[in-house]
XYZ file of C-alpha atoms in Angstrom:
107
model
C -10.812 -6.821 16.812
C -9.479 -3.555 15.350
C -11.903 -0.798 14.523
C -12.068 0.557 10.986
C -12.542 4.072 12.407
C -8.798 4.485 12.816
C -6.703 5.393 15.817
C -4.614 8.217 17.092
C -0.918 7.579 16.593
C 1.303 8.282 19.578
C 3.939 10.051 17.464
C 2.238 12.948 15.729
C -1.413 12.504 16.571
C -2.173 11.342 13.037
C -5.424 9.456 12.596
C -4.765 6.144 10.880
C -7.396 4.275 8.906
C -7.654 0.515 8.609
C -7.307 -0.183 4.879
C -7.018 -3.271 2.696
C -4.284 -3.811 0.130
C -5.504 -6.187 -2.596
C -2.830 -8.149 -4.448
C -3.276 -9.872 -7.822
C -2.770 -13.636 -7.898
C 0.621 -13.095 -9.545
C 1.841 -11.298 -6.393
C -0.041 -13.220 -3.706
C 2.971 -15.552 -3.409
C 4.766 -12.594 -1.776
C 2.163 -12.832 1.004
C 2.084 -16.586 1.553
C -0.627 -17.053 -1.073
C -2.999 -14.513 0.483
C -4.467 -11.865 -1.808
C -5.119 -9.150 0.776
C -3.405 -7.388 3.654
C -5.164 -5.235 6.251
C -3.010 -2.412 7.639
C -3.365 0.928 9.420
C -2.212 3.961 7.452
C -3.492 7.474 6.843
C -1.556 8.066 3.595
C 0.016 6.035 0.797
C 3.436 6.853 2.273
C 2.387 5.388 5.637
C 1.049 2.324 3.816
C 4.509 1.750 2.305
C 6.125 2.222 5.736
C 3.737 -0.316 7.293
C 4.438 -2.818 4.514
C 8.199 -2.404 4.884
C 7.970 -2.898 8.673
C 5.414 -5.718 8.875
C 5.336 -7.337 5.402
C 8.884 -6.882 4.057
C 8.510 -9.559 1.376
C 5.396 -7.829 -0.009
C 7.176 -4.464 0.186
C 10.093 -5.868 -1.864
C 7.653 -7.249 -4.471
C 5.935 -3.866 -4.821
C 8.751 -1.366 -4.247
C 12.215 -0.832 -5.658
C 15.385 -0.178 -3.617
C 14.419 3.508 -3.345
C 11.017 2.657 -1.816
C 8.911 3.558 -4.808
C 6.418 1.396 -6.738
C 8.190 -0.835 -9.254
C 7.671 -0.051 -12.949
C 5.834 -3.343 -13.494
C 3.267 -2.523 -10.766
C 0.285 -0.149 -10.773
C -1.268 0.982 -7.499
C -4.763 2.492 -7.357
C -6.450 4.376 -4.506
C -10.111 5.216 -5.180
C -9.529 4.622 -8.898
C -6.609 7.112 -8.851
C -3.330 5.777 -10.229
C -0.461 6.523 -7.848
C 2.215 7.828 -10.207
C 4.944 9.642 -8.332
C 6.374 10.884 -5.043
C 3.725 13.623 -4.786
C 1.119 10.857 -4.446
C 2.683 9.610 -1.183
C 0.490 12.160 0.627
C -2.710 10.716 -0.874
C -5.086 10.279 2.069
C -6.565 6.875 2.875
C -10.062 6.564 4.352
C -11.210 3.874 6.795
C -12.226 0.731 4.931
C -10.611 1.863 1.684
C -9.197 -0.716 -0.708
C -5.864 -0.164 -2.407
C -5.683 -2.183 -5.614
C -2.403 -3.550 -6.996
C -2.277 -4.595 -10.641
C 0.518 -5.803 -12.907
C 1.524 -3.152 -15.430
C 2.394 -3.382 -19.092
C 5.218 -0.913 -18.422
C 8.750 -2.240 -18.393
C 11.552 -1.002 -16.134
């Protein structure tokens, strides 16, 4: 059973936290009907990389062809809306929940 304390990554020594991505029911079909995904990532950017590598269907539902959050999706980390490329460095803490919500914005 993985620890929520994180691990040291062999590449750059980055500590990765075990976090939970929570999907709304409208997007759970991208994950076989499951509303949450547990992954290891220390930043939002690493979360996207982990999704692309291990949950490509979820990644395609959330991200556009450039790898950024689709206009119809809102992503929150600790109640902070992730709004642009500068937010890719937002740190993730062990046990943190990343909330995905449908947006009223249109592409």
